[in-house]
mmCIF file of C-alpha atoms in Angstrom:
data_model
loop_
_atom_site.group_PDB
_atom_site.id
_atom_site.type_symbol
_atom_site.label_atom_id
_atom_site.label_comp_id
_atom_site.label_asym_id
_atom_site.label_seq_id
_atom_site.Cartn_x
_atom_site.Cartn_y
_atom_site.Cartn_z
ATOM 1 C CA MET A 165 -32.728 -1.925 12.032
ATOM 2 C CA PRO A 166 -36.496 -0.884 11.929
ATOM 3 C CA ALA A 167 -36.702 2.583 10.632
ATOM 4 C CA PRO A 168 -36.697 5.540 12.436
ATOM 5 C CA ASP A 169 -39.954 8.100 13.211
ATOM 6 C CA ARG A 170 -38.038 11.061 13.184
ATOM 7 C CA PRO A 171 -37.200 13.382 9.943
ATOM 8 C CA HIS A 172 -34.849 13.023 7.823
ATOM 9 C CA THR A 173 -32.197 15.302 9.204
ATOM 10 C CA GLU A 174 -31.829 13.556 11.459
ATOM 11 C CA PHE A 175 -31.948 10.452 10.645
ATOM 12 C CA SER A 176 -28.910 12.126 8.390
ATOM 13 C CA GLY A 177 -27.457 13.114 10.979
ATOM 14 C CA ALA A 178 -27.232 9.704 13.130
ATOM 15 C CA THR A 179 -26.053 7.956 9.953
ATOM 16 C CA ALA A 180 -23.170 10.768 10.151
ATOM 17 C CA TRP A 181 -23.001 9.309 13.461
ATOM 18 C CA VAL A 182 -22.374 5.914 12.599
ATOM 19 C CA ARG A 183 -19.961 6.438 10.150
ATOM 20 C CA THR A 184 -17.748 8.380 12.187
ATOM 21 C CA ALA A 185 -17.805 6.224 15.002
ATOM 22 C CA LEU A 186 -16.865 2.556 12.495
ATOM 23 C CA ARG A 187 -14.346 4.337 11.433
ATOM 24 C CA GLN A 188 -13.187 4.943 14.604
ATOM 25 C CA CYS A 189 -13.489 1.502 15.504
ATOM 26 C CA ALA A 190 -11.547 0.779 12.555
ATOM 27 C CA ALA A 191 -8.585 3.030 13.496
ATOM 28 C CA LEU A 192 -8.831 2.018 16.717
ATOM 29 C CA GLU A 193 -8.741 -1.544 15.875
ATOM 30 C CA ALA A 194 -5.968 -0.577 13.199
ATOM 31 C CA THR A 195 -3.716 0.573 15.812
ATOM 32 C CA ARG A 196 -4.597 -3.066 17.677
ATOM 33 C CA SER A 197 -6.220 -0.636 20.473
ATOM 34 C CA LEU A 198 -8.521 -3.261 20.907
ATOM 35 C CA LEU A 199 -8.634 -6.629 22.514
ATOM 36 C CA PRO A 200 -9.013 -9.116 20.051
ATOM 37 C CA GLY A 201 -13.051 -10.257 19.090
ATOM 38 C CA THR A 202 -13.713 -7.298 20.760
ATOM 39 C CA LYS A 203 -14.639 -5.154 18.110
ATOM 40 C CA PRO A 204 -17.980 -7.326 16.653
ATOM 41 C CA ILE A 205 -19.302 -5.850 20.255
ATOM 42 C CA LEU A 206 -18.537 -2.327 18.816
ATOM 43 C CA VAL A 207 -19.660 -1.804 15.781
ATOM 44 C CA PHE A 208 -23.345 -3.784 16.895
ATOM 45 C CA ALA A 209 -23.128 -1.271 19.508
ATOM 46 C CA ILE A 210 -22.423 1.749 17.114
ATOM 47 C CA ARG A 211 -24.866 0.471 14.615
ATOM 48 C CA TRP A 212 -27.844 0.653 16.577
ATOM 49 C CA ALA A 213 -27.063 4.013 19.207
ATOM 50 C CA PRO A 214 -29.633 5.707 16.414
ATOM 51 C CA PHE A 215 -32.091 3.690 18.294
ATOM 52 C CA GLY A 216 -31.485 4.135 22.057
ATOM 53 C CA GLY A 217 -29.803 0.478 21.899
ATOM 54 C CA ALA A 218 -31.177 -2.312 20.440
ATOM 55 C CA THR A 219 -34.041 -4.848 22.251
ATOM 56 C CA ALA A 220 -33.369 -7.317 24.247
ATOM 57 C CA GLU A 221 -33.975 -10.458 22.676
ATOM 58 C CA GLU A 222 -31.359 -8.698 19.971
ATOM 59 C CA LEU A 223 -28.643 -9.091 22.462
ATOM 60 C CA PHE A 224 -29.717 -12.583 23.548
ATOM 61 C CA VAL A 225 -29.873 -14.031 20.486
ATOM 62 C CA ASN A 226 -26.336 -12.188 19.051
ATOM 63 C CA PHE A 227 -24.073 -12.449 21.881
ATOM 64 C CA GLY A 228 -26.625 -14.667 24.703
ATOM 65 C CA VAL A 229 -26.168 -11.806 27.186
ATOM 66 C CA THR A 230 -28.838 -9.625 29.126
ATOM 67 C CA ARG A 231 -28.341 -5.626 28.391
ATOM 68 C CA GLN A 232 -26.866 -5.169 31.445
ATOM 69 C CA GLN A 233 -23.947 -7.660 30.598
ATOM 70 C CA PHE A 234 -23.433 -6.128 26.680
ATOM 71 C CA LEU A 235 -22.917 -2.350 28.497
ATOM 72 C CA ARG A 236 -20.781 -3.905 30.289
ATOM 73 C CA MET A 237 -19.012 -6.174 27.211
ATOM 74 C CA THR A 238 -18.460 -2.726 25.567
ATOM 75 C CA GLY A 239 -17.512 -0.407 28.259
ATOM 76 C CA ALA A 240 -14.528 -3.153 29.038
ATOM 77 C CA ALA A 241 -13.673 -3.150 25.062
ATOM 78 C CA LEU A 242 -13.136 1.058 25.255
ATOM 79 C CA THR A 243 -10.929 0.412 28.968
ATOM 80 C CA THR A 244 -8.071 2.785 28.203
ATOM 81 C CA ARG A 245 -5.096 0.566 28.423
ATOM 82 C CA ARG A 246 -1.516 1.617 29.408
ATOM 83 C CA SER A 247 -0.342 0.996 26.341
ATOM 84 C CA ASP A 248 -2.633 3.298 24.701
ATOM 85 C CA ASP A 249 -1.249 6.463 23.697
ATOM 86 C CA PRO A 250 -3.327 9.786 24.947
ATOM 87 C CA ARG A 251 -5.325 10.389 21.660
ATOM 88 C CA THR A 252 -6.345 6.448 21.566
ATOM 89 C CA SER A 253 -7.217 7.214 25.044
ATOM 90 C CA GLN A 254 -9.287 10.012 24.413
ATOM 91 C CA LEU A 255 -10.696 8.731 21.560
ATOM 92 C CA LYS A 256 -11.851 5.169 23.872
ATOM 93 C CA GLN A 257 -13.248 7.168 26.258
ATOM 94 C CA HIS A 258 -14.872 9.786 23.514
ATOM 95 C CA LEU A 259 -16.892 7.013 21.835
ATOM 96 C CA MET A 260 -17.653 5.312 25.629
ATOM 97 C CA MET A 261 -18.842 8.393 26.572
ATOM 98 C CA SER A 262 -21.382 8.999 23.192
ATOM 99 C CA LEU A 263 -22.702 5.028 23.403
ATOM 100 C CA SER A 264 -23.241 4.918 26.538
ATOM 101 C CA ARG A 265 -25.521 8.457 26.294
ATOM 102 C CA ALA A 266 -26.887 6.383 22.842
ATOM 103 C CA TRP A 267 -27.556 3.331 24.715
ATOM 104 C CA ARG A 268 -28.782 5.102 27.876
ATOM 105 C CA ALA A 269 -27.136 3.232 30.369
ATOM 106 C CA ASP A 270 -29.514 3.622 33.231
ATOM 107 C CA ARG A 271 -32.000 1.854 31.379
ATOM 108 C CA GLU A 272 -33.612 -1.007 31.645
ATOM 109 C CA ALA A 273 -33.695 -3.858 29.169
ATOM 110 C CA GLU A 274 -37.097 -3.161 26.623
ATOM 111 C CA SER A 275 -38.637 -5.755 24.661
ATOM 112 C CA THR A 276 -39.118 -3.571 21.441
ATOM 113 C CA PRO A 277 -36.546 -0.978 19.570
ATOM 114 C CA THR A 278 -37.143 1.945 20.813
ATOM 115 C CA THR A 279 -36.837 5.460 18.146
ATOM 116 C CA PRO A 280 -33.603 7.179 17.463
ATOM 117 C CA ALA A 281 -31.291 8.845 20.719
ATOM 118 C CA GLN A 282 -32.315 12.518 20.563
ATOM 119 C CA GLY A 283 -29.561 14.004 19.397
ATOM 120 C CA ALA A 284 -27.404 11.316 17.768
ATOM 121 C CA GLY A 285 -25.684 13.078 15.279
ATOM 122 C CA GLU A 286 -24.096 15.719 17.806
ATOM 123 C CA HIS A 287 -21.889 12.922 19.219
ATOM 124 C CA ALA A 288 -19.750 13.201 15.707
ATOM 125 C CA SER A 289 -15.909 14.254 15.576
#
């Protein structure tokens, strides 16, 4: 991943958020709350979140999809299921909201990496 152009403290906040989000993803997998095969999508989304998401090229090379398709895949991976308990549902919703904000879901695909998402460290829980 490209090095951020932000002060060290902001990068540390993003790093803490990534670690927390990866732990949440692992917890969802451990409780079988994720559909099989969706964890790699979430891990990729989490790791690229501090940078505003991956480039169109990265998404195509890694998943063979456009940015919009990848965001839909991420949303589908975190969709609440009837078998989810309330805490799991809340965790999925929180993680999806954080990823949507970080990836700026309304943004069109860009061909160059962006700087870390503003306030990525604020999403940690």
